[in-house]
Coordinates of C-alpha atoms in Angstrom, one line a residue:
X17 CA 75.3 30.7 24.4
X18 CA 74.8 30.3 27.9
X19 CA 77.4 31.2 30.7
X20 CA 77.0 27.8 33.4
X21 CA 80.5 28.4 35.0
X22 CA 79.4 29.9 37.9
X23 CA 77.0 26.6 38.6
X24 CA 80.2 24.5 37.8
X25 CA 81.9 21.9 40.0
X26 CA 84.4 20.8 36.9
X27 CA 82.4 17.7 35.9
X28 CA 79.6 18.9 34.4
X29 CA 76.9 22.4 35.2
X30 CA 74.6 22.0 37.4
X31 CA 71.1 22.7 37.5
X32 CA 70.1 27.4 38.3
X33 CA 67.8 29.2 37.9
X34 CA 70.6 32.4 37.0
X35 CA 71.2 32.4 33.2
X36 CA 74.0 34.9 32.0
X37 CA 74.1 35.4 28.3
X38 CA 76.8 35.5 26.1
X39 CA 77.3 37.9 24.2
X40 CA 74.9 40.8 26.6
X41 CA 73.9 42.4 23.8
X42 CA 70.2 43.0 23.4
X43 CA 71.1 43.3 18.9
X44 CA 73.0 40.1 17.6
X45 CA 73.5 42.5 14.7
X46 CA 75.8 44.5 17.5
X47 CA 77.6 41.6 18.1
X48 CA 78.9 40.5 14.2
X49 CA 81.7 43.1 14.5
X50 CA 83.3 41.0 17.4
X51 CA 82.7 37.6 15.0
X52 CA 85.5 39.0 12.9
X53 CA 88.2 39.5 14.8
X54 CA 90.7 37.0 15.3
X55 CA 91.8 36.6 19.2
X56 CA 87.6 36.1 19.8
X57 CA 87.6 32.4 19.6
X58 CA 90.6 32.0 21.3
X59 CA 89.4 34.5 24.0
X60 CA 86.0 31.7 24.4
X61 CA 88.3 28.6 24.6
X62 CA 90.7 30.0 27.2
X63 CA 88.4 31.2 29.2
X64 CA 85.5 28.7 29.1
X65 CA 87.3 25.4 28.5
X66 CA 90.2 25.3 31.0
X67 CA 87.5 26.3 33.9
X68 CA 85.1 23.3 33.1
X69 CA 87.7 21.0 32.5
X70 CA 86.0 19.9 29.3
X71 CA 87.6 18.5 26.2
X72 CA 85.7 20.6 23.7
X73 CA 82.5 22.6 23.5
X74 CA 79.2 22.0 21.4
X75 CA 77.8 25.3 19.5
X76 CA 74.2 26.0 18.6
X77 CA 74.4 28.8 16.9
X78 CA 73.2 28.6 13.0
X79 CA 69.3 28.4 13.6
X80 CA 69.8 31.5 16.1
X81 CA 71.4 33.6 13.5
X82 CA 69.8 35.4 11.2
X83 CA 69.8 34.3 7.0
X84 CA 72.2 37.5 5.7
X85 CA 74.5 36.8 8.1
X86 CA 75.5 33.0 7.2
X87 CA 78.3 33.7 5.2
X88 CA 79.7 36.1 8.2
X89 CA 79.0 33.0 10.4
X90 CA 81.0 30.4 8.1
X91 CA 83.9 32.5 8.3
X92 CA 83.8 32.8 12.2
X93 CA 83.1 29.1 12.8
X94 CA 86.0 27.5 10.3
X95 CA 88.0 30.2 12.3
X96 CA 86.8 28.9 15.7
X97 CA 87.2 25.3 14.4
X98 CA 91.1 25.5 13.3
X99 CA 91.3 27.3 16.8
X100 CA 89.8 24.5 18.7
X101 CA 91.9 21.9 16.8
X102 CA 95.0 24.1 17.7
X103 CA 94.5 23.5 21.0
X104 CA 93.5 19.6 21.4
X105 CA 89.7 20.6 21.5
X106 CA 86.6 19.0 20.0
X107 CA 84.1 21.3 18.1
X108 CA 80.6 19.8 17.6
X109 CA 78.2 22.4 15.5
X110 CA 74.6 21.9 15.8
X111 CA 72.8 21.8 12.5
X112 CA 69.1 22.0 11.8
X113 CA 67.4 20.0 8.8
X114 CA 65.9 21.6 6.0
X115 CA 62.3 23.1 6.1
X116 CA 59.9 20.3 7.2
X117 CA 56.8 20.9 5.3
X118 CA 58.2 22.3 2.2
X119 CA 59.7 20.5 -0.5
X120 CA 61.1 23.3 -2.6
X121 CA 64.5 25.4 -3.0
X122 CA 63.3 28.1 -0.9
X123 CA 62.9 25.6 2.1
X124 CA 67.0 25.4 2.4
X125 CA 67.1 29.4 3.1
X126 CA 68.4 30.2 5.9
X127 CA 69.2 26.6 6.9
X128 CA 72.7 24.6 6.7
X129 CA 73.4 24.0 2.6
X130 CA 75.4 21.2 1.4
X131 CA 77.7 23.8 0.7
X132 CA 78.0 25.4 3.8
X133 CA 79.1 21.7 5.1
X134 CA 81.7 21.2 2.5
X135 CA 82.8 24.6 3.4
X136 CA 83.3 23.7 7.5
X137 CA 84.1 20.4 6.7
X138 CA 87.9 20.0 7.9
X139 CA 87.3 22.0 10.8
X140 CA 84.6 21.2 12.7
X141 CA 85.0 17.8 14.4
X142 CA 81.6 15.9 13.9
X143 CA 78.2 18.0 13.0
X144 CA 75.0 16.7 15.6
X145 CA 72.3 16.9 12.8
X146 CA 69.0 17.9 14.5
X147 CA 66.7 15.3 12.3
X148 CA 63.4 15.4 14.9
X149 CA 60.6 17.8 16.1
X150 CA 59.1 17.3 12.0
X151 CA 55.9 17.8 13.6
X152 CA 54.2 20.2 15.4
X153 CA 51.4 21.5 17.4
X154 CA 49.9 23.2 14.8
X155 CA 50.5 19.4 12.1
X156 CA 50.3 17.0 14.7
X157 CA 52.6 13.8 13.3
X158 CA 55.5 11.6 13.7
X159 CA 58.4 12.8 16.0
X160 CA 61.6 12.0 13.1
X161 CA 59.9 10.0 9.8
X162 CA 62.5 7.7 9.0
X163 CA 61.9 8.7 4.8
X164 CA 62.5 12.5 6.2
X165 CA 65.5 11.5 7.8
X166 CA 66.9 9.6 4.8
X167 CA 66.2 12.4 2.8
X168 CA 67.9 14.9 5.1
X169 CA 71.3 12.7 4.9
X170 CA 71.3 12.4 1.5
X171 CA 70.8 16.2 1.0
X172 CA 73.5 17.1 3.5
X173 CA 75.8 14.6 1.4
X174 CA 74.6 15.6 -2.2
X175 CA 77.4 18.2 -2.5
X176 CA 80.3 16.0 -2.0
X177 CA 81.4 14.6 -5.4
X178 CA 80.4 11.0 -7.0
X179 CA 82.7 8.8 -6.8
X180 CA 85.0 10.2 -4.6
X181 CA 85.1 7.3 -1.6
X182 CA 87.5 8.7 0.6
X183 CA 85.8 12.4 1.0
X184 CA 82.9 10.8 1.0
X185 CA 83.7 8.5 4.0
X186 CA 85.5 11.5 5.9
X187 CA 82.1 13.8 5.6
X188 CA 79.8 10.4 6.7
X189 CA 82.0 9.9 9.9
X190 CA 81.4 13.5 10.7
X191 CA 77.6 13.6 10.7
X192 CA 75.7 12.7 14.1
X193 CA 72.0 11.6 12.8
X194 CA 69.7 13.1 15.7
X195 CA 67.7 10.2 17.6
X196 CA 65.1 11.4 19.9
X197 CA 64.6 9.8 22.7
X198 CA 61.5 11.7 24.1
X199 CA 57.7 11.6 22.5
X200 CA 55.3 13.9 22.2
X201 CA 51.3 14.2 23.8
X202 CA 49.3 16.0 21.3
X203 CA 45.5 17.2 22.3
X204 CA 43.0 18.8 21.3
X205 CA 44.4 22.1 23.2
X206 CA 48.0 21.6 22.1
X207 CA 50.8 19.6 22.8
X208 CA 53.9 19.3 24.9
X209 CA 56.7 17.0 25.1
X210 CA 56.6 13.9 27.5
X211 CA 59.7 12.1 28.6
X212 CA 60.0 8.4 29.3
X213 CA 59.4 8.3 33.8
X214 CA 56.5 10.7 32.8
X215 CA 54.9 8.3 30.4
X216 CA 55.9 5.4 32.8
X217 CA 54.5 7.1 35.8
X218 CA 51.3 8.1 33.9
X219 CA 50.4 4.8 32.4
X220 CA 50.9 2.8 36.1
X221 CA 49.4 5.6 38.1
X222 CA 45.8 4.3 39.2
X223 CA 44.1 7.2 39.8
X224 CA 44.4 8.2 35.8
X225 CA 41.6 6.1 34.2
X226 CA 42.9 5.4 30.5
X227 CA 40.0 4.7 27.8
X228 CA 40.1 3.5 24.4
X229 CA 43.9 2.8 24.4
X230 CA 44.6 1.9 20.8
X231 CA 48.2 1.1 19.8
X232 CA 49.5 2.1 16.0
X233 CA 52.2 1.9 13.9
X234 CA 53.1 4.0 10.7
X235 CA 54.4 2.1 8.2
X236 CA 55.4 5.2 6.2
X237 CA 57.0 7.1 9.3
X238 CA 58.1 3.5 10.9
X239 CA 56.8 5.2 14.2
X240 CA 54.4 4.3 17.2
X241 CA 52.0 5.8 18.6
X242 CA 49.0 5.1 20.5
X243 CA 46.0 7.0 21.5
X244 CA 44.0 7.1 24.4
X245 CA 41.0 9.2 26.5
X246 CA 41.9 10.4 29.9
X247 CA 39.4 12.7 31.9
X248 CA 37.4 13.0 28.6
X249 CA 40.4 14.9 26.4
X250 CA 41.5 12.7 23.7
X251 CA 45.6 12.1 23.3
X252 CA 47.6 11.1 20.6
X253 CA 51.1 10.1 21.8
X254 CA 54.4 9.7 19.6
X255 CA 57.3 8.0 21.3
X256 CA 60.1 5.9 20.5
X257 CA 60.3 2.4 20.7
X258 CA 62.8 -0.1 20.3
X259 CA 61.9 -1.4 16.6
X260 CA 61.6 2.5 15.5
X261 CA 65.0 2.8 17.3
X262 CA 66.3 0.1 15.5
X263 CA 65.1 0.9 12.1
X264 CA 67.3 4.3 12.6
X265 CA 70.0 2.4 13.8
X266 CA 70.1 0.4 10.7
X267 CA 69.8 3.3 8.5
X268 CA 72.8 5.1 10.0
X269 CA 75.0 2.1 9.6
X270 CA 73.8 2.1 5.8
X271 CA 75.0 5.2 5.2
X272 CA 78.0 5.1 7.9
X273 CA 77.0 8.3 9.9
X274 CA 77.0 8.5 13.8
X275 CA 74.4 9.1 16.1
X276 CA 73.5 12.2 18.7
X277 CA 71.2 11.0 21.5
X278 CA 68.5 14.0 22.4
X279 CA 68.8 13.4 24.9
X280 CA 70.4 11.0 27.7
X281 CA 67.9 10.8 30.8
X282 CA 64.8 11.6 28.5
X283 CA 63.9 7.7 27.5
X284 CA 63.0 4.7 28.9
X285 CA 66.0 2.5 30.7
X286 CA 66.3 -0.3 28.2
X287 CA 66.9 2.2 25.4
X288 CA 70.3 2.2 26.1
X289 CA 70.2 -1.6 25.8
X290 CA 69.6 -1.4 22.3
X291 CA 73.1 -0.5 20.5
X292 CA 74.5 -2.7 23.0
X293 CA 72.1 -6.2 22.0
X294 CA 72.7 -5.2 18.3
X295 CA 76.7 -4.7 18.6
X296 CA 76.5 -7.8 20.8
X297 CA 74.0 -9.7 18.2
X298 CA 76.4 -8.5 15.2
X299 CA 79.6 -9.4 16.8
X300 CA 78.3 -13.1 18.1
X301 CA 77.3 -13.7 14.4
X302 CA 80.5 -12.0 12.7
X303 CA 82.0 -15.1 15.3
X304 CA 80.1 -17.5 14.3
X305 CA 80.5 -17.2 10.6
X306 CA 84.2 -16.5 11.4
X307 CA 84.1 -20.2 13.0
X308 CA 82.2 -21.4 10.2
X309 CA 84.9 -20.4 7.7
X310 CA 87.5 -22.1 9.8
X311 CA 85.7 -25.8 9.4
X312 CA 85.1 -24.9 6.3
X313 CA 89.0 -24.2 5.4
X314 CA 90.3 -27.0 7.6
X315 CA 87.9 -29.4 5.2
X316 CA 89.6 -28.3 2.2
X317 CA 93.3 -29.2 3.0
X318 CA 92.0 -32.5 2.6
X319 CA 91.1 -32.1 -0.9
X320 CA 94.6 -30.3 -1.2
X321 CA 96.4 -32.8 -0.2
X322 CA 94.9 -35.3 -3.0
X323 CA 94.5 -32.4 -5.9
X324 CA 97.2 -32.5 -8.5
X325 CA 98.1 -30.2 -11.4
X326 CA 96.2 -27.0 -11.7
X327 CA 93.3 -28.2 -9.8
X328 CA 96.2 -28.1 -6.6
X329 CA 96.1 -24.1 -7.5
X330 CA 92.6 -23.6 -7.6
X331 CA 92.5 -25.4 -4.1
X332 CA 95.8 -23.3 -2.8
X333 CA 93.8 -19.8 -4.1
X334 CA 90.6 -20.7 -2.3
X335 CA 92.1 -21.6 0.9
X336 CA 94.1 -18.3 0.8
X337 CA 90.7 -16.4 -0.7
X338 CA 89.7 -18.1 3.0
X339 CA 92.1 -17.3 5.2
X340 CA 92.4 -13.6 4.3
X341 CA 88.7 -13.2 4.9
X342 CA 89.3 -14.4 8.6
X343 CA 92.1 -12.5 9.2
X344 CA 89.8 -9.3 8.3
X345 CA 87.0 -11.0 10.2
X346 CA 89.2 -11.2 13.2
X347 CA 89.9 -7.3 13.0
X348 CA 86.7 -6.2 12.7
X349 CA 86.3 -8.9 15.9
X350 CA 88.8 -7.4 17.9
X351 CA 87.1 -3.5 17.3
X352 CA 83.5 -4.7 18.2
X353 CA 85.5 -6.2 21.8
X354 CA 87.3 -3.2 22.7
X355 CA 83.1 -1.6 22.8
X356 CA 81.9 -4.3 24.4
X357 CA 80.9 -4.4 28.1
X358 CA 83.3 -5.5 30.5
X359 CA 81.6 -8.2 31.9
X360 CA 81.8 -10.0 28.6
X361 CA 84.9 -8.3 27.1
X362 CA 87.2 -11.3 28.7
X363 CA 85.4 -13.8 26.9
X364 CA 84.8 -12.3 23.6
X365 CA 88.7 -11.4 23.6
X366 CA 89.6 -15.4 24.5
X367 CA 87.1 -16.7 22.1
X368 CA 88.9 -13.7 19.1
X369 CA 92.4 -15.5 20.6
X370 CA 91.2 -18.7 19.6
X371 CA 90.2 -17.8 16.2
X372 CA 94.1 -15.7 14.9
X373 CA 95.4 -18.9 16.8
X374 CA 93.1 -20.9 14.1
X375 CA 93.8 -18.5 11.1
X376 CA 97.8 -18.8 12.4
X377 CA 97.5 -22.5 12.3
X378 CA 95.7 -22.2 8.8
X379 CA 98.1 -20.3 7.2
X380 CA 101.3 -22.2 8.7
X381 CA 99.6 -25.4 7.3
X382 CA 99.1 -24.0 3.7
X383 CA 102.8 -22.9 3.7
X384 CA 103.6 -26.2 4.3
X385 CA 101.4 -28.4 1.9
X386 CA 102.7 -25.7 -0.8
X387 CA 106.2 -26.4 -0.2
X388 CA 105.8 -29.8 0.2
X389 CA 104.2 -29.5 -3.8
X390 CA 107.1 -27.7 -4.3
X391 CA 109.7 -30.3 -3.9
X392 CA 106.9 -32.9 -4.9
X393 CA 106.9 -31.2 -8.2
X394 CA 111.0 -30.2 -8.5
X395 CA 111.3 -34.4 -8.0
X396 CA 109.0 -35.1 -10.9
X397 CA 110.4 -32.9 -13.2
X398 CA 114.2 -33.6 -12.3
X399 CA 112.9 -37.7 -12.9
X400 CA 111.5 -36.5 -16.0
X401 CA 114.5 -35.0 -17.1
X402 CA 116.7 -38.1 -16.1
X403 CA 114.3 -40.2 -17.9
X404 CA 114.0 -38.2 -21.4
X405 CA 118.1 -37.2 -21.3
X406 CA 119.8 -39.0 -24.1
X407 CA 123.7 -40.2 -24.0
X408 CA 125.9 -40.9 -27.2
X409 CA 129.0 -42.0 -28.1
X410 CA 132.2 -39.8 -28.2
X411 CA 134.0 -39.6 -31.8
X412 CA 137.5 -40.1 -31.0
X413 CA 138.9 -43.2 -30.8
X414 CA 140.0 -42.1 -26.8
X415 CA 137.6 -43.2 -24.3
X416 CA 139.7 -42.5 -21.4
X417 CA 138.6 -40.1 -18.6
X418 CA 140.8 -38.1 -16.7
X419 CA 140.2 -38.8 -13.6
X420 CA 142.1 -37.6 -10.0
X421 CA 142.8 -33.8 -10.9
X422 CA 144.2 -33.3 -7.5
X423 CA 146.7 -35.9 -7.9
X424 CA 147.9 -34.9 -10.9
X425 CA 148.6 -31.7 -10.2
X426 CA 150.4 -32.8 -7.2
X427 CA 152.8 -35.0 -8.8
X428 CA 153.6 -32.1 -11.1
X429 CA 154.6 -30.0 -8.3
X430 CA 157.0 -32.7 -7.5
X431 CA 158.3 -32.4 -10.9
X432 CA 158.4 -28.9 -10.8
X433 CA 160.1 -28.8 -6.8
X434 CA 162.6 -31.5 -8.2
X435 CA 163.3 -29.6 -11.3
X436 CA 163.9 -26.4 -9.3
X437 CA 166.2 -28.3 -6.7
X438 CA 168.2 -29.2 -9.3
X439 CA 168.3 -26.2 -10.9
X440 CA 169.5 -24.7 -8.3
X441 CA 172.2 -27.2 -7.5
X442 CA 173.7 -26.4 -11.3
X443 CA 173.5 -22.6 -10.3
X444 CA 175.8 -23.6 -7.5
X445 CA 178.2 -25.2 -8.7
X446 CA 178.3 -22.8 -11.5
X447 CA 178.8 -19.9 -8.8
X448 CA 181.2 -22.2 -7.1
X449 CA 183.4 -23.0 -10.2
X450 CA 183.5 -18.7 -11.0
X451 CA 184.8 -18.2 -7.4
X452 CA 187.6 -20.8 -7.9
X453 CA 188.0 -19.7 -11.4
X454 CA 188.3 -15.8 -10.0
X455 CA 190.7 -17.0 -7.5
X456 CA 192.5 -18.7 -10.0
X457 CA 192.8 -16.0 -12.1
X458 CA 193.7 -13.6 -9.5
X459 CA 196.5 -15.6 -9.1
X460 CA 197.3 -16.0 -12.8
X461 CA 197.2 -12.3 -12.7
X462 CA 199.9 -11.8 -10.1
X463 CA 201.8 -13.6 -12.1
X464 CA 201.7 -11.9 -15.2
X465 CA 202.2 -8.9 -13.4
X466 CA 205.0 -10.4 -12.1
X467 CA 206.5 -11.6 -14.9
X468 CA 205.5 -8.5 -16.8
X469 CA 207.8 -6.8 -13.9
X470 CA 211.1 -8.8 -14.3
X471 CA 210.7 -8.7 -18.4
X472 CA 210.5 -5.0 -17.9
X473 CA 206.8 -4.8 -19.5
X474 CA 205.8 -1.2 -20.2
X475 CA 203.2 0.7 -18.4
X476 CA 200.8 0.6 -21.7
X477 CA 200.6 -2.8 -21.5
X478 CA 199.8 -3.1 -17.9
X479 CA 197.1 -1.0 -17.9
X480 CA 195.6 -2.7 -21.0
X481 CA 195.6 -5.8 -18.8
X482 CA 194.2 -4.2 -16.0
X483 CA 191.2 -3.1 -18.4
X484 CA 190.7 -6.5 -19.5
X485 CA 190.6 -7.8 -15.4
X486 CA 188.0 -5.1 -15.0
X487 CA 186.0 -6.4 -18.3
X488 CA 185.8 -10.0 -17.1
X489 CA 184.6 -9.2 -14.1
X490 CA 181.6 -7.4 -15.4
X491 CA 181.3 -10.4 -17.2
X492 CA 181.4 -12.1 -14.0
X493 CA 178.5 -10.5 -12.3
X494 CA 176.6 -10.3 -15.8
X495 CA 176.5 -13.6 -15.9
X496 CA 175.7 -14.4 -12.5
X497 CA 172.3 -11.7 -12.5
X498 CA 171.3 -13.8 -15.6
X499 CA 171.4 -16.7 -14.2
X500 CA 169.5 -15.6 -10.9
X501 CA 167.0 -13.9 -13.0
X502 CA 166.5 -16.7 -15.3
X503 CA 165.8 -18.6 -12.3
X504 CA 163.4 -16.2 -10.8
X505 CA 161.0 -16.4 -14.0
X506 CA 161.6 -20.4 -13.8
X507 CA 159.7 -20.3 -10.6
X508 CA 157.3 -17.7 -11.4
X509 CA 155.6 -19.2 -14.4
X510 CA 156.0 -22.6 -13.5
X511 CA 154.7 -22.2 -9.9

């Protein structure tokens, strides 16, 4: 780990010649006890990141240390890992491939296992896998053989269980396939690397006087490489070019992994162009068999309008099968022109309006046939049912229908209101002829007593008479609460 900050501006290091390491001691093996301890990657983070302004760091670290202390290592970087997610940081570990020239179990010691990916899995944030430099100076050869490369995917994968698509997505989206953009010059001396301006600048320079230029291409490695005499020495170049690009492209989106440039600045210009074309190429023709589907849908509402029966289904279930196949067209549209370049963003975007305003229209229009066979079909079968209903005649003898509820039950309100009127009437001039009847006998009471006075009546008797005026006039009122209350249920339960 290198210490840049001095050389820092907060947008990136630049370029000195003074190196501190980190840690400074001469022993890695002096350094494991301060792997261990808890505050240490919290101690890097807070006192690298917030000084370069950067949103995460990228550690090398696994080829540099040595085999027995691996398992050491996995503790410290998950630790490291749930620290940098903690604080809003990304954590990219560089990983180096397997052994390249062995193809045994002993060629994964000391390298990243399968299970020492599973294990870091959920806390490191994407894994730059270093899949170049197969060759050598000692085995001259391809820079990154795309069967190697294959092969180093699928190893890194093998440890994730079959059949489990969702881990199995998470751990592809987390794996940066290494794509080199730099080549190397092999001679009969040795070799070196050579970037893209120096292969550009060598080739066009007149003074160097190229001889027997041969252009190549493995078939097994899907590599170029040409070779040439210059000055007598014999060179046998390896760099990328834009079908061997491609080809690695293609196998990354097979098997849904990113990709980690080595590195930016190194190639030639129109390397960069590449992703771009091929987004650009896959999005034009995701459009144009998007537009193709819409024709093709707007065709069949015309044999929807003339289908009948179950044949209508079948048309309704294709045109939907349809119509949901745009719709996820159109997303996968409107993520490929959020990365496209700005200068053609604006149109990409209009011309993915026009197509949900087309799916939009689709799916308005099927609603509408479907509910017009709806009602089509409710008509038919209430005919049908009008047509097969069979009517008989009644057994009595009465044919007469009732007829005008409302106006019968208004005349028997009348009724009823008349009844009650002169009901009540009665009950008045019932109450009427007990008040004259009381008055009357009050009088013929006064009399009595009277009479009883001058005949010299005794006091027995009076009283008994003034029991029987108390008796008949709880008869009085007995009466009376009858009649009112056999009026009250009159109403009630005829009302």
């Amino acid at each position: 780990m290198t210490d840049g900050i001095k050389s820092s501006d907060g947008g990136g290091t630049k370029a000195s010649t003074v190196r501190e390491v980190i840690p400074k001691e001469k022993d890695l093996l002096e350094f494991t006890p301060d792997l261990i301890t808890k505050h240490f990657p919290r101690n890097v983070l807070g006192y690298v990141t917030p000084k370069l302004k950067m949103d995460g760091l990228v550690l090398e670290i696994w080829r540099q240390t040595p085999a027995q202390l691996h398992p050491l290592l996995v503790s410290f970087l998950s630790r490291f890992g749930q620290t940098a997610r903690q604080n809003n940081f990304e954590f990219i570990l560089v990983i180096p491939p397997p052994s390249v020239h062995e193809d045994n179990e002993d060629s994964m010691l000391g390298y990243f296992t399968p299970q020492n990916f599973q294990s870091l899995l959920s806390d490191v944030t994407a894994f730059s896998f270093m899949t170049y430099d197969f060759s050598s100076v000692a085995k001259p050869g391809p820079n990154s053989p795309l069967p190697w490369v294959q092969g180093c995917i699928k190893l890194l994968l093998s440890g994730i269980p079959e059949g489990d698509q969702v881990m199995m997505h998470e751990a592809s989206s987390k794996i940066l396939v290494g794509l080199n953009f730099y080549g190397m010059d092999y001679t009969a001396t040795g070799g070196r690397p050579i970037l893209g301006r120096e292969l550009q600048n060598h080739i066009s320079d007149a003074e160097n006087q190229l001889e027997d230029v041969q252009v190549h291409f493995s078939d097994e490695a899907v590599e170029h490489f040409f070779s040439f005499r210059e000055k007598g020495q014999q060179h046998l170049v390896f760099f990328p070019t834009v079908h061997s690009i491609q080809a690695r492209l293609q196998l990354a989106t097979s098997f849904g992994v990113g990709i980690a440039i080595w590195e930016l600045g190194q190639g030639m210009n129109f390397f960069y162009e590449i992703g771009l074309l091929r987004r650009s190429a896959d999005m034009e023709a995701l459009y144009h068999q998007t537009n193709h589907m819409v024709d093709e849908t707007q065709a069949s509402f015309v044999h929807l309008e003339k289908a009948v029966g179950d044949r209508a289904l079948q048309v309704e279930s294709e045109i939907q099968a349809r119509i949901d196949k745009i719709t996820s067209n159109c997303e996968r549209l409107e993520v490929l022109v959020h990365k496209e370049v700005p200068t053609r963003r604006q149109n990409a975007k209009l011309r993915l309006d026009q197509l949900k305003y087309d799916c939009q229209h689709l799916q308005a229009a099927l609603r509408n046939l479907q509910h017009k066979r709806y009602a089509r079909e409710r008509e038919l079968m209430e005919r049908e049912e009008l047509l097969t209903r069979r009517f008989t005649p009644n057994d009595q003898s009465d044919t007469s229908v009732l007829i005008d509820y409302a106006l019968q039950q208004h005349t028997s309100l009348q009724n009823t209101n008349r009844g009650l009127d002169e009901l009540i009437g009665s009950g008045t001039s019932i109450l009427s002829n007990l008040r004259d009847q009381r008055t009357s006998l009050k009088g013929v009471q006064k009399k009595v007593l009277d009479v009883a006075n001058m005949l010299g009546m005794s006091n027995t008797v009076l009283r008994l008479i003034e029991q029987r005026t108390y008796r008949d006039k709880f008869i009085l009122w007995g009466g009376m609460l009858f009649v009112c209350l056999f009026m009250f249920l009159v109403v009630y339960y005829i009302l």
